[in-house]
Amino acid sequence: MSKDKIVILTGAGISAESGLGTFRDEGGLWAQHRIEDVATPEGFHRDPDLVHGFYNARRAHAAKASPNAAHTALAQLEAEHPGNVLIVTQNVDALHEKAGSKNVLHMHGTLAGALCGRCDHRWPAPPEMHKDDLCPACGSAATRPDVVWFGEMPYHMDDIWTHLAQADTFVAIGTSGEVYPAAAFVQEAAMGGAHTIELNLEPSTRVSDFAETCFGPATRIVPDWVTQELSR
Ligand code: APR
Ligand code: ZN
Protein backbone atom coordinates (compact mmCIF):
# COMPACT_ATOMS: atom_id res chain seq x y z
CA MET A 1 0.00 0.00 0.00
CA SER A 2 1.46 3.39 -0.97
CA LYS A 3 1.73 6.04 1.76
CA ASP A 4 1.28 8.79 -0.80
CA LYS A 5 0.01 12.18 0.38
CA ILE A 6 -3.03 12.73 -1.86
CA VAL A 7 -4.54 16.19 -2.41
CA ILE A 8 -7.90 16.23 -4.20
CA LEU A 9 -9.52 19.35 -5.68
CA THR A 10 -13.25 19.03 -6.28
CA GLY A 11 -15.67 21.26 -8.18
CA ALA A 12 -19.37 21.39 -8.95
CA GLY A 13 -19.13 18.36 -11.25
CA ILE A 14 -18.71 15.96 -8.31
CA SER A 15 -22.10 17.06 -6.95
CA ALA A 16 -23.88 17.14 -10.33
CA GLU A 17 -25.16 13.55 -9.98
CA SER A 18 -26.52 14.48 -6.54
CA GLY A 19 -28.81 16.90 -8.34
CA LEU A 20 -26.89 20.12 -7.60
CA GLY A 21 -26.32 22.30 -10.66
CA THR A 22 -22.89 23.15 -12.01
CA PHE A 23 -21.98 26.69 -13.09
CA ARG A 24 -20.74 26.54 -16.65
CA ASP A 25 -22.43 23.49 -18.15
CA GLU A 26 -25.42 23.91 -20.45
CA GLY A 27 -28.18 25.57 -18.34
CA GLY A 28 -25.82 25.96 -15.39
CA LEU A 29 -26.13 28.50 -12.59
CA TRP A 30 -24.28 31.17 -14.57
CA ALA A 31 -26.73 30.73 -17.43
CA GLN A 32 -29.60 31.48 -15.01
CA HIS A 33 -28.05 34.33 -12.97
CA ARG A 34 -25.47 37.04 -13.71
CA ILE A 35 -22.34 36.49 -11.61
CA GLU A 36 -22.06 40.23 -10.99
CA ASP A 37 -25.57 40.27 -9.52
CA VAL A 38 -25.38 37.28 -7.14
CA ALA A 39 -21.71 36.43 -6.53
CA THR A 40 -19.88 39.72 -5.97
CA PRO A 41 -19.70 42.12 -2.99
CA GLU A 42 -20.95 44.90 -5.31
CA GLY A 43 -24.00 42.83 -6.28
CA PHE A 44 -24.75 42.17 -2.61
CA HIS A 45 -24.43 45.86 -1.77
CA ARG A 46 -26.73 46.74 -4.70
CA ASP A 47 -29.45 44.19 -3.93
CA PRO A 48 -29.00 42.11 -0.75
CA ASP A 49 -32.50 40.63 -1.09
CA LEU A 50 -31.65 39.15 -4.53
CA VAL A 51 -28.39 37.67 -3.23
CA HIS A 52 -29.94 36.25 -0.04
CA GLY A 53 -32.72 34.78 -2.22
CA PHE A 54 -30.14 33.12 -4.50
CA TYR A 55 -28.26 31.54 -1.59
CA ASN A 56 -31.43 30.65 0.35
CA ALA A 57 -32.58 28.63 -2.69
CA ARG A 58 -29.16 26.93 -3.04
CA ARG A 59 -29.04 26.25 0.73
CA ALA A 60 -32.50 24.61 0.64
CA HIS A 61 -31.57 22.55 -2.45
CA ALA A 62 -28.22 21.44 -0.97
CA ALA A 63 -29.85 20.51 2.37
CA LYS A 64 -32.06 17.98 0.53
CA ALA A 65 -29.19 16.54 -1.59
CA SER A 66 -27.43 13.27 -0.77
CA PRO A 67 -23.81 12.37 -1.41
CA ASN A 68 -23.25 10.18 -4.48
CA ALA A 69 -20.85 7.28 -5.14
CA ALA A 70 -18.01 9.70 -5.91
CA HIS A 71 -18.27 11.45 -2.52
CA THR A 72 -18.55 8.08 -0.79
CA ALA A 73 -15.50 6.71 -2.60
CA LEU A 74 -13.39 9.70 -1.48
CA ALA A 75 -14.52 9.16 2.13
CA GLN A 76 -13.49 5.50 1.81
CA LEU A 77 -10.09 6.58 0.43
CA GLU A 78 -9.55 8.88 3.44
CA ALA A 79 -10.51 6.05 5.82
CA GLU A 80 -8.44 3.28 4.20
CA HIS A 81 -5.44 4.97 2.51
CA PRO A 82 -2.36 4.74 4.81
CA GLY A 83 -1.13 8.19 3.67
CA ASN A 84 -2.80 11.58 4.25
CA VAL A 85 -5.83 12.44 2.08
CA LEU A 86 -6.98 16.08 1.87
CA ILE A 87 -9.98 17.34 -0.08
CA VAL A 88 -9.84 21.00 -1.13
CA THR A 89 -13.31 21.78 -2.43
CA GLN A 90 -14.60 24.76 -4.40
CA ASN A 91 -18.10 23.57 -3.53
CA VAL A 92 -20.20 25.21 -0.85
CA ASP A 93 -22.40 22.13 -0.30
CA ALA A 94 -21.70 19.68 2.57
CA LEU A 95 -21.79 16.47 0.52
CA HIS A 96 -18.18 15.48 1.27
CA GLU A 97 -18.88 15.72 5.01
CA LYS A 98 -22.25 13.94 4.63
CA ALA A 99 -20.36 11.08 2.89
CA GLY A 100 -17.97 10.84 5.87
CA SER A 101 -14.93 12.84 4.70
CA LYS A 102 -13.33 14.71 7.62
CA ASN A 103 -10.23 16.32 6.13
CA VAL A 104 -11.99 18.91 3.93
CA LEU A 105 -11.07 22.56 3.25
CA HIS A 106 -13.85 24.71 1.72
CA MET A 107 -11.88 27.36 -0.16
CA HIS A 108 -15.08 29.12 -1.31
CA GLY A 109 -16.84 28.89 2.07
CA THR A 110 -20.08 27.01 2.77
CA LEU A 111 -23.84 27.52 2.47
CA ALA A 112 -24.03 26.26 6.07
CA GLY A 113 -22.14 29.30 7.33
CA ALA A 114 -23.22 32.87 8.06
CA LEU A 115 -20.82 35.81 8.37
CA CYS A 116 -21.15 39.35 9.73
CA GLY A 117 -19.86 41.91 7.25
CA ARG A 118 -19.24 44.30 10.12
CA CYS A 119 -17.41 42.30 12.82
CA ASP A 120 -16.43 39.05 10.97
CA HIS A 121 -18.38 36.93 13.48
CA ARG A 122 -19.35 33.49 12.04
CA TRP A 123 -22.23 31.24 13.06
CA PRO A 124 -24.31 28.41 11.59
CA ALA A 125 -26.58 29.87 8.91
CA PRO A 126 -30.36 29.54 9.43
CA PRO A 127 -32.24 27.90 6.56
CA GLU A 128 -33.15 31.36 5.25
CA MET A 129 -31.12 34.54 5.68
CA HIS A 130 -32.52 38.05 5.15
CA LYS A 131 -30.93 41.46 4.92
CA ASP A 132 -32.50 42.64 8.20
CA ASP A 133 -31.14 39.70 10.23
CA LEU A 134 -29.00 40.97 13.08
CA CYS A 135 -25.50 39.69 13.81
CA PRO A 136 -25.64 37.67 17.08
CA ALA A 137 -22.33 39.23 18.18
CA CYS A 138 -22.50 42.93 17.29
CA GLY A 139 -26.19 43.37 16.49
CA SER A 140 -25.56 44.94 13.07
CA ALA A 141 -27.87 44.21 10.14
CA ALA A 142 -24.80 43.20 8.09
CA THR A 143 -25.20 39.45 7.79
CA ARG A 144 -24.25 37.56 4.62
CA PRO A 145 -23.71 33.96 3.52
CA ASP A 146 -20.19 32.80 4.48
CA VAL A 147 -19.26 32.13 0.86
CA VAL A 148 -16.37 33.66 -1.11
CA TRP A 149 -17.50 35.96 -3.93
CA PHE A 150 -15.60 36.96 -7.04
CA GLY A 151 -12.98 39.55 -6.12
CA GLU A 152 -12.63 38.14 -2.58
CA MET A 153 -9.72 36.05 -1.26
CA PRO A 154 -10.52 32.32 -1.05
CA TYR A 155 -10.15 30.73 2.39
CA HIS A 156 -7.24 28.52 3.67
CA MET A 157 -4.88 29.53 0.84
CA ASP A 158 -1.66 29.36 2.91
CA ASP A 159 -2.49 25.81 4.03
CA ILE A 160 -3.50 24.81 0.51
CA TRP A 161 -0.25 25.97 -1.10
CA THR A 162 1.71 24.08 1.57
CA HIS A 163 -0.27 20.87 1.00
CA LEU A 164 0.11 21.16 -2.78
CA ALA A 165 3.90 21.48 -2.47
CA GLN A 166 3.97 18.30 -0.33
CA ALA A 167 1.52 16.24 -2.46
CA ASP A 168 2.66 12.98 -4.07
CA THR A 169 -0.61 12.75 -6.01
CA PHE A 170 -2.93 15.62 -7.03
CA VAL A 171 -6.36 14.80 -8.40
CA ALA A 172 -8.87 17.31 -9.84
CA ILE A 173 -12.46 16.08 -9.98
CA GLY A 174 -15.47 17.81 -11.59
CA THR A 175 -13.97 21.23 -12.18
CA SER A 176 -13.72 23.22 -15.40
CA GLY A 177 -10.41 24.84 -14.45
CA GLU A 178 -11.90 28.24 -15.31
CA VAL A 179 -11.44 29.97 -11.94
CA TYR A 180 -8.20 30.93 -10.22
CA PRO A 181 -6.46 30.24 -7.91
CA ALA A 182 -7.91 26.68 -8.03
CA ALA A 183 -7.07 26.39 -11.74
CA ALA A 184 -3.37 26.85 -10.91
CA PHE A 185 -3.25 24.04 -8.32
CA VAL A 186 -2.27 21.37 -10.85
CA GLN A 187 0.85 23.28 -11.93
CA GLU A 188 1.77 24.03 -8.30
CA ALA A 189 1.46 20.34 -7.40
CA ALA A 190 3.41 19.22 -10.49
CA MET A 191 6.23 21.65 -9.63
CA GLY A 192 6.41 19.95 -6.23
CA GLY A 193 6.82 16.59 -7.99
CA ALA A 194 3.24 15.30 -7.70
CA HIS A 195 1.66 12.92 -10.16
CA THR A 196 -1.40 14.77 -11.50
CA ILE A 197 -4.74 13.27 -12.53
CA GLU A 198 -7.88 14.84 -14.02
CA LEU A 199 -11.15 12.95 -13.43
CA ASN A 200 -13.90 14.83 -15.26
CA LEU A 201 -16.93 14.42 -17.50
CA GLU A 202 -14.95 16.05 -20.32
CA PRO A 203 -11.51 17.68 -20.71
CA SER A 204 -11.20 20.88 -18.65
CA THR A 205 -9.40 24.00 -19.86
CA ARG A 206 -6.33 22.82 -17.85
CA VAL A 207 -6.35 19.27 -19.28
CA SER A 208 -2.90 19.60 -20.88
CA ASP A 209 -1.38 20.27 -17.42
CA PHE A 210 -2.33 16.78 -16.16
CA ALA A 211 -0.09 13.70 -16.46
CA GLU A 212 -3.10 11.34 -16.44
CA THR A 213 -6.76 11.85 -17.37
CA CYS A 214 -9.96 9.83 -17.23
CA PHE A 215 -13.28 11.10 -18.56
CA GLY A 216 -16.77 10.04 -17.61
CA PRO A 217 -19.39 10.63 -14.90
CA ALA A 218 -17.84 11.04 -11.44
CA THR A 219 -20.04 8.31 -9.96
CA ARG A 220 -18.29 5.81 -12.24
CA ILE A 221 -14.71 7.08 -12.67
CA VAL A 222 -14.05 8.20 -9.07
CA PRO A 223 -14.92 4.85 -7.41
CA ASP A 224 -12.87 3.09 -10.12
CA TRP A 225 -9.88 5.34 -9.40
CA VAL A 226 -10.22 4.87 -5.61
CA THR A 227 -10.33 1.06 -6.00
CA GLN A 228 -7.19 1.21 -8.14
CA GLU A 229 -5.45 3.59 -5.68
CA LEU A 230 -6.26 1.39 -2.67
CA SER A 231 -4.93 -1.72 -4.44
CA ARG A 232 -1.55 -0.11 -5.27
N1 APR B 1 -19.06 13.98 -13.42
C1 APR B 1 -17.83 14.56 -13.53
N2 APR B 1 -17.65 15.84 -13.98
C2 APR B 1 -18.76 16.55 -14.30
C3 APR B 1 -20.07 16.01 -14.21
C4 APR B 1 -20.19 14.67 -13.74
N3 APR B 1 -21.38 14.08 -13.62
N4 APR B 1 -20.96 16.96 -14.63
C5 APR B 1 -20.22 18.05 -14.95
N5 APR B 1 -18.91 17.80 -14.78
C6 APR B 1 -17.77 18.70 -15.01
C7 APR B 1 -17.95 19.61 -16.22
O1 APR B 1 -17.45 18.97 -17.39
C8 APR B 1 -17.10 20.82 -15.83
O2 APR B 1 -15.74 20.65 -16.24
O3 APR B 1 -17.70 19.56 -13.90
C9 APR B 1 -17.14 20.83 -14.30
C10 APR B 1 -18.02 21.93 -13.74
O4 APR B 1 -17.41 23.15 -14.05
P1 APR B 1 -18.02 24.51 -13.45
O5 APR B 1 -19.49 24.51 -13.67
O6 APR B 1 -17.18 25.62 -13.99
O7 APR B 1 -17.81 24.37 -11.88
P2 APR B 1 -16.48 24.60 -11.06
O8 APR B 1 -15.27 24.20 -11.84
O9 APR B 1 -16.67 24.00 -9.72
O10 APR B 1 -16.47 26.22 -10.89
C11 APR B 1 -15.43 26.75 -10.08
O11 APR B 1 -16.44 28.92 -10.22
O12 APR B 1 -18.28 30.26 -10.27
C12 APR B 1 -17.27 29.79 -9.45
O13 APR B 1 -17.47 29.65 -7.13
C13 APR B 1 -17.83 29.00 -8.31
O14 APR B 1 -16.71 27.22 -7.14
C14 APR B 1 -17.14 27.65 -8.42
C15 APR B 1 -15.96 27.93 -9.33
ZN1 ZN C 1 -21.28 41.45 13.78
mmCIF file of C-alpha atoms and ligand atoms in Angstrom:
data_model
loop_
_atom_site.group_PDB
_atom_site.id
_atom_site.type_symbol
_atom_site.label_atom_id
_atom_site.label_comp_id
_atom_site.label_asym_id
_atom_site.label_seq_id
_atom_site.Cartn_x
_atom_site.Cartn_y
_atom_site.Cartn_z
ATOM 1 C CA MET A 1 0.000 0.000 0.000
ATOM 2 C CA SER A 2 1.457 3.394 -0.973
ATOM 3 C CA LYS A 3 1.727 6.038 1.757
ATOM 4 C CA ASP A 4 1.282 8.795 -0.803
ATOM 5 C CA LYS A 5 0.007 12.181 0.378
ATOM 6 C CA ILE A 6 -3.030 12.728 -1.861
ATOM 7 C CA VAL A 7 -4.539 16.186 -2.409
ATOM 8 C CA ILE A 8 -7.897 16.231 -4.201
ATOM 9 C CA LEU A 9 -9.517 19.352 -5.678
ATOM 10 C CA THR A 10 -13.254 19.030 -6.279
ATOM 11 C CA GLY A 11 -15.670 21.262 -8.180
ATOM 12 C CA ALA A 12 -19.372 21.387 -8.946
ATOM 13 C CA GLY A 13 -19.127 18.355 -11.248
ATOM 14 C CA ILE A 14 -18.711 15.958 -8.310
ATOM 15 C CA SER A 15 -22.096 17.065 -6.950
ATOM 16 C CA ALA A 16 -23.881 17.139 -10.331
ATOM 17 C CA GLU A 17 -25.162 13.548 -9.980
ATOM 18 C CA SER A 18 -26.515 14.478 -6.538
ATOM 19 C CA GLY A 19 -28.813 16.895 -8.340
ATOM 20 C CA LEU A 20 -26.888 20.118 -7.597
ATOM 21 C CA GLY A 21 -26.320 22.305 -10.663
ATOM 22 C CA THR A 22 -22.891 23.151 -12.008
ATOM 23 C CA PHE A 23 -21.984 26.686 -13.086
ATOM 24 C CA ARG A 24 -20.739 26.539 -16.652
ATOM 25 C CA ASP A 25 -22.427 23.495 -18.148
ATOM 26 C CA GLU A 26 -25.416 23.907 -20.446
ATOM 27 C CA GLY A 27 -28.180 25.571 -18.344
ATOM 28 C CA GLY A 28 -25.816 25.959 -15.386
ATOM 29 C CA LEU A 29 -26.132 28.501 -12.586
ATOM 30 C CA TRP A 30 -24.283 31.167 -14.565
ATOM 31 C CA ALA A 31 -26.731 30.734 -17.431
ATOM 32 C CA GLN A 32 -29.597 31.478 -15.015
ATOM 33 C CA HIS A 33 -28.050 34.327 -12.970
ATOM 34 C CA ARG A 34 -25.473 37.039 -13.713
ATOM 35 C CA ILE A 35 -22.340 36.492 -11.610
ATOM 36 C CA GLU A 36 -22.065 40.235 -10.995
ATOM 37 C CA ASP A 37 -25.568 40.268 -9.523
ATOM 38 C CA VAL A 38 -25.380 37.279 -7.145
ATOM 39 C CA ALA A 39 -21.712 36.430 -6.531
ATOM 40 C CA THR A 40 -19.876 39.724 -5.970
ATOM 41 C CA PRO A 41 -19.702 42.117 -2.990
ATOM 42 C CA GLU A 42 -20.946 44.895 -5.307
ATOM 43 C CA GLY A 43 -23.998 42.835 -6.281
ATOM 44 C CA PHE A 44 -24.750 42.175 -2.606
ATOM 45 C CA HIS A 45 -24.432 45.856 -1.772
ATOM 46 C CA ARG A 46 -26.725 46.739 -4.701
ATOM 47 C CA ASP A 47 -29.447 44.195 -3.934
ATOM 48 C CA PRO A 48 -29.001 42.106 -0.751
ATOM 49 C CA ASP A 49 -32.500 40.626 -1.092
ATOM 50 C CA LEU A 50 -31.652 39.155 -4.531
ATOM 51 C CA VAL A 51 -28.391 37.669 -3.234
ATOM 52 C CA HIS A 52 -29.943 36.254 -0.039
ATOM 53 C CA GLY A 53 -32.721 34.778 -2.217
ATOM 54 C CA PHE A 54 -30.145 33.117 -4.503
ATOM 55 C CA TYR A 55 -28.265 31.540 -1.593
ATOM 56 C CA ASN A 56 -31.433 30.651 0.349
ATOM 57 C CA ALA A 57 -32.580 28.626 -2.685
ATOM 58 C CA ARG A 58 -29.159 26.933 -3.044
ATOM 59 C CA ARG A 59 -29.037 26.254 0.727
ATOM 60 C CA ALA A 60 -32.499 24.610 0.639
ATOM 61 C CA HIS A 61 -31.567 22.546 -2.451
ATOM 62 C CA ALA A 62 -28.224 21.440 -0.969
ATOM 63 C CA ALA A 63 -29.847 20.505 2.372
ATOM 64 C CA LYS A 64 -32.060 17.977 0.526
ATOM 65 C CA ALA A 65 -29.188 16.538 -1.589
ATOM 66 C CA SER A 66 -27.432 13.268 -0.773
ATOM 67 C CA PRO A 67 -23.812 12.374 -1.414
ATOM 68 C CA ASN A 68 -23.247 10.183 -4.485
ATOM 69 C CA ALA A 69 -20.851 7.283 -5.136
ATOM 70 C CA ALA A 70 -18.012 9.698 -5.910
ATOM 71 C CA HIS A 71 -18.270 11.451 -2.521
ATOM 72 C CA THR A 72 -18.552 8.077 -0.790
ATOM 73 C CA ALA A 73 -15.499 6.714 -2.603
ATOM 74 C CA LEU A 74 -13.390 9.697 -1.480
ATOM 75 C CA ALA A 75 -14.519 9.164 2.130
ATOM 76 C CA GLN A 76 -13.487 5.502 1.807
ATOM 77 C CA LEU A 77 -10.093 6.583 0.430
ATOM 78 C CA GLU A 78 -9.551 8.885 3.441
ATOM 79 C CA ALA A 79 -10.506 6.048 5.820
ATOM 80 C CA GLU A 80 -8.439 3.281 4.199
ATOM 81 C CA HIS A 81 -5.441 4.967 2.511
ATOM 82 C CA PRO A 82 -2.362 4.742 4.813
ATOM 83 C CA GLY A 83 -1.130 8.191 3.675
ATOM 84 C CA ASN A 84 -2.798 11.580 4.245
ATOM 85 C CA VAL A 85 -5.829 12.442 2.080
ATOM 86 C CA LEU A 86 -6.975 16.078 1.869
ATOM 87 C CA ILE A 87 -9.982 17.338 -0.079
ATOM 88 C CA VAL A 88 -9.842 20.997 -1.130
ATOM 89 C CA THR A 89 -13.308 21.780 -2.431
ATOM 90 C CA GLN A 90 -14.599 24.764 -4.396
ATOM 91 C CA ASN A 91 -18.099 23.572 -3.534
ATOM 92 C CA VAL A 92 -20.203 25.213 -0.847
ATOM 93 C CA ASP A 93 -22.401 22.132 -0.304
ATOM 94 C CA ALA A 94 -21.697 19.682 2.572
ATOM 95 C CA LEU A 95 -21.795 16.468 0.522
ATOM 96 C CA HIS A 96 -18.177 15.478 1.268
ATOM 97 C CA GLU A 97 -18.876 15.720 5.005
ATOM 98 C CA LYS A 98 -22.255 13.942 4.627
ATOM 99 C CA ALA A 99 -20.362 11.081 2.888
ATOM 100 C CA GLY A 100 -17.967 10.842 5.868
ATOM 101 C CA SER A 101 -14.930 12.836 4.705
ATOM 102 C CA LYS A 102 -13.331 14.711 7.623
ATOM 103 C CA ASN A 103 -10.230 16.320 6.130
ATOM 104 C CA VAL A 104 -11.987 18.912 3.932
ATOM 105 C CA LEU A 105 -11.074 22.561 3.249
ATOM 106 C CA HIS A 106 -13.853 24.709 1.725
ATOM 107 C CA MET A 107 -11.880 27.357 -0.164
ATOM 108 C CA HIS A 108 -15.075 29.120 -1.308
ATOM 109 C CA GLY A 109 -16.837 28.893 2.073
ATOM 110 C CA THR A 110 -20.078 27.014 2.774
ATOM 111 C CA LEU A 111 -23.836 27.516 2.470
ATOM 112 C CA ALA A 112 -24.035 26.255 6.073
ATOM 113 C CA GLY A 113 -22.135 29.301 7.334
ATOM 114 C CA ALA A 114 -23.218 32.868 8.063
ATOM 115 C CA LEU A 115 -20.824 35.812 8.366
ATOM 116 C CA CYS A 116 -21.155 39.347 9.729
ATOM 117 C CA GLY A 117 -19.859 41.907 7.253
ATOM 118 C CA ARG A 118 -19.241 44.302 10.123
ATOM 119 C CA CYS A 119 -17.413 42.296 12.824
ATOM 120 C CA ASP A 120 -16.432 39.053 10.968
ATOM 121 C CA HIS A 121 -18.379 36.929 13.480
ATOM 122 C CA ARG A 122 -19.348 33.486 12.038
ATOM 123 C CA TRP A 123 -22.229 31.241 13.065
ATOM 124 C CA PRO A 124 -24.309 28.406 11.593
ATOM 125 C CA ALA A 125 -26.578 29.868 8.910
ATOM 126 C CA PRO A 126 -30.365 29.544 9.434
ATOM 127 C CA PRO A 127 -32.240 27.897 6.555
ATOM 128 C CA GLU A 128 -33.148 31.356 5.254
ATOM 129 C CA MET A 129 -31.122 34.543 5.682
ATOM 130 C CA HIS A 130 -32.523 38.049 5.154
ATOM 131 C CA LYS A 131 -30.927 41.459 4.925
ATOM 132 C CA ASP A 132 -32.503 42.639 8.199
ATOM 133 C CA ASP A 133 -31.144 39.702 10.228
ATOM 134 C CA LEU A 134 -29.001 40.972 13.079
ATOM 135 C CA CYS A 135 -25.500 39.686 13.809
ATOM 136 C CA PRO A 136 -25.644 37.668 17.083
ATOM 137 C CA ALA A 137 -22.328 39.235 18.175
ATOM 138 C CA CYS A 138 -22.499 42.935 17.289
ATOM 139 C CA GLY A 139 -26.187 43.372 16.487
ATOM 140 C CA SER A 140 -25.564 44.945 13.071
ATOM 141 C CA ALA A 141 -27.871 44.209 10.136
ATOM 142 C CA ALA A 142 -24.798 43.203 8.091
ATOM 143 C CA THR A 143 -25.197 39.448 7.788
ATOM 144 C CA ARG A 144 -24.250 37.560 4.621
ATOM 145 C CA PRO A 145 -23.713 33.964 3.518
ATOM 146 C CA ASP A 146 -20.189 32.799 4.478
ATOM 147 C CA VAL A 147 -19.257 32.130 0.856
ATOM 148 C CA VAL A 148 -16.365 33.661 -1.110
ATOM 149 C CA TRP A 149 -17.499 35.956 -3.931
ATOM 150 C CA PHE A 150 -15.596 36.959 -7.040
ATOM 151 C CA GLY A 151 -12.981 39.549 -6.116
ATOM 152 C CA GLU A 152 -12.625 38.144 -2.575
ATOM 153 C CA MET A 153 -9.717 36.046 -1.260
ATOM 154 C CA PRO A 154 -10.523 32.319 -1.053
ATOM 155 C CA TYR A 155 -10.148 30.727 2.395
ATOM 156 C CA HIS A 156 -7.238 28.519 3.665
ATOM 157 C CA MET A 157 -4.884 29.527 0.842
ATOM 158 C CA ASP A 158 -1.657 29.362 2.912
ATOM 159 C CA ASP A 159 -2.494 25.815 4.029
ATOM 160 C CA ILE A 160 -3.504 24.811 0.509
ATOM 161 C CA TRP A 161 -0.250 25.971 -1.103
ATOM 162 C CA THR A 162 1.709 24.075 1.568
ATOM 163 C CA HIS A 163 -0.273 20.869 1.005
ATOM 164 C CA LEU A 164 0.107 21.156 -2.785
ATOM 165 C CA ALA A 165 3.900 21.479 -2.472
ATOM 166 C CA GLN A 166 3.966 18.304 -0.334
ATOM 167 C CA ALA A 167 1.521 16.240 -2.463
ATOM 168 C CA ASP A 168 2.664 12.978 -4.067
ATOM 169 C CA THR A 169 -0.609 12.749 -6.014
ATOM 170 C CA PHE A 170 -2.933 15.617 -7.028
ATOM 171 C CA VAL A 171 -6.363 14.805 -8.404
ATOM 172 C CA ALA A 172 -8.870 17.314 -9.844
ATOM 173 C CA ILE A 173 -12.463 16.080 -9.982
ATOM 174 C CA GLY A 174 -15.467 17.808 -11.591
ATOM 175 C CA THR A 175 -13.970 21.228 -12.176
ATOM 176 C CA SER A 176 -13.718 23.223 -15.401
ATOM 177 C CA GLY A 177 -10.411 24.844 -14.452
ATOM 178 C CA GLU A 178 -11.900 28.242 -15.310
ATOM 179 C CA VAL A 179 -11.443 29.974 -11.938
ATOM 180 C CA TYR A 180 -8.196 30.933 -10.219
ATOM 181 C CA PRO A 181 -6.459 30.243 -7.908
ATOM 182 C CA ALA A 182 -7.906 26.678 -8.028
ATOM 183 C CA ALA A 183 -7.069 26.395 -11.740
ATOM 184 C CA ALA A 184 -3.373 26.851 -10.906
ATOM 185 C CA PHE A 185 -3.250 24.044 -8.320
ATOM 186 C CA VAL A 186 -2.266 21.374 -10.854
ATOM 187 C CA GLN A 187 0.852 23.282 -11.929
ATOM 188 C CA GLU A 188 1.773 24.033 -8.297
ATOM 189 C CA ALA A 189 1.459 20.336 -7.397
ATOM 190 C CA ALA A 190 3.405 19.224 -10.487
ATOM 191 C CA MET A 191 6.234 21.651 -9.625
ATOM 192 C CA GLY A 192 6.410 19.945 -6.232
ATOM 193 C CA GLY A 193 6.822 16.585 -7.992
ATOM 194 C CA ALA A 194 3.236 15.303 -7.700
ATOM 195 C CA HIS A 195 1.663 12.916 -10.164
ATOM 196 C CA THR A 196 -1.397 14.770 -11.501
ATOM 197 C CA ILE A 197 -4.738 13.269 -12.528
ATOM 198 C CA GLU A 198 -7.883 14.836 -14.015
ATOM 199 C CA LEU A 199 -11.154 12.955 -13.430
ATOM 200 C CA ASN A 200 -13.903 14.833 -15.262
ATOM 201 C CA LEU A 201 -16.925 14.418 -17.503
ATOM 202 C CA GLU A 202 -14.952 16.051 -20.322
ATOM 203 C CA PRO A 203 -11.514 17.680 -20.708
ATOM 204 C CA SER A 204 -11.204 20.884 -18.653
ATOM 205 C CA THR A 205 -9.403 23.997 -19.856
ATOM 206 C CA ARG A 206 -6.328 22.818 -17.851
ATOM 207 C CA VAL A 207 -6.350 19.267 -19.284
ATOM 208 C CA SER A 208 -2.904 19.600 -20.878
ATOM 209 C CA ASP A 209 -1.382 20.266 -17.415
ATOM 210 C CA PHE A 210 -2.332 16.781 -16.156
ATOM 211 C CA ALA A 211 -0.090 13.698 -16.462
ATOM 212 C CA GLU A 212 -3.098 11.338 -16.440
ATOM 213 C CA THR A 213 -6.760 11.853 -17.368
ATOM 214 C CA CYS A 214 -9.958 9.831 -17.231
ATOM 215 C CA PHE A 215 -13.282 11.105 -18.560
ATOM 216 C CA GLY A 216 -16.771 10.039 -17.606
ATOM 217 C CA PRO A 217 -19.392 10.631 -14.903
ATOM 218 C CA ALA A 218 -17.841 11.045 -11.437
ATOM 219 C CA THR A 219 -20.043 8.309 -9.965
ATOM 220 C CA ARG A 220 -18.287 5.813 -12.238
ATOM 221 C CA ILE A 221 -14.714 7.080 -12.674
ATOM 222 C CA VAL A 222 -14.052 8.198 -9.072
ATOM 223 C CA PRO A 223 -14.920 4.849 -7.407
ATOM 224 C CA ASP A 224 -12.868 3.090 -10.124
ATOM 225 C CA TRP A 225 -9.878 5.339 -9.405
ATOM 226 C CA VAL A 226 -10.216 4.873 -5.606
ATOM 227 C CA THR A 227 -10.332 1.064 -5.997
ATOM 228 C CA GLN A 228 -7.190 1.213 -8.137
ATOM 229 C CA GLU A 229 -5.450 3.592 -5.676
ATOM 230 C CA LEU A 230 -6.258 1.389 -2.665
ATOM 231 C CA SER A 231 -4.934 -1.724 -4.436
ATOM 232 C CA ARG A 232 -1.549 -0.114 -5.274
HETATM 233 N N1 APR B 1 -19.057 13.979 -13.416
HETATM 234 C C1 APR B 1 -17.833 14.565 -13.533
HETATM 235 N N2 APR B 1 -17.646 15.840 -13.980
HETATM 236 C C2 APR B 1 -18.762 16.545 -14.301
HETATM 237 C C3 APR B 1 -20.072 16.006 -14.208
HETATM 238 C C4 APR B 1 -20.191 14.666 -13.738
HETATM 239 N N3 APR B 1 -21.381 14.083 -13.623
HETATM 240 N N4 APR B 1 -20.955 16.964 -14.625
HETATM 241 C C5 APR B 1 -20.224 18.051 -14.946
HETATM 242 N N5 APR B 1 -18.908 17.799 -14.779
HETATM 243 C C6 APR B 1 -17.774 18.704 -15.012
HETATM 244 C C7 APR B 1 -17.954 19.609 -16.217
HETATM 245 O O1 APR B 1 -17.451 18.970 -17.394
HETATM 246 C C8 APR B 1 -17.096 20.824 -15.833
HETATM 247 O O2 APR B 1 -15.743 20.646 -16.244
HETATM 248 O O3 APR B 1 -17.697 19.558 -13.897
HETATM 249 C C9 APR B 1 -17.142 20.825 -14.302
HETATM 250 C C10 APR B 1 -18.024 21.930 -13.740
HETATM 251 O O4 APR B 1 -17.406 23.150 -14.050
HETATM 252 P P1 APR B 1 -18.016 24.510 -13.449
HETATM 253 O O5 APR B 1 -19.487 24.513 -13.666
HETATM 254 O O6 APR B 1 -17.177 25.624 -13.989
HETATM 255 O O7 APR B 1 -17.811 24.373 -11.879
HETATM 256 P P2 APR B 1 -16.480 24.603 -11.059
HETATM 257 O O8 APR B 1 -15.272 24.201 -11.843
HETATM 258 O O9 APR B 1 -16.674 23.997 -9.719
HETATM 259 O O10 APR B 1 -16.465 26.216 -10.888
HETATM 260 C C11 APR B 1 -15.434 26.752 -10.078
HETATM 261 O O11 APR B 1 -16.440 28.920 -10.224
HETATM 262 O O12 APR B 1 -18.276 30.263 -10.266
HETATM 263 C C12 APR B 1 -17.270 29.787 -9.454
HETATM 264 O O13 APR B 1 -17.474 29.648 -7.130
HETATM 265 C C13 APR B 1 -17.830 29.005 -8.308
HETATM 266 O O14 APR B 1 -16.715 27.215 -7.137
HETATM 267 C C14 APR B 1 -17.144 27.649 -8.421
HETATM 268 C C15 APR B 1 -15.960 27.933 -9.335
HETATM 269 ZN ZN ZN B 2 -21.276 41.447 13.777
#
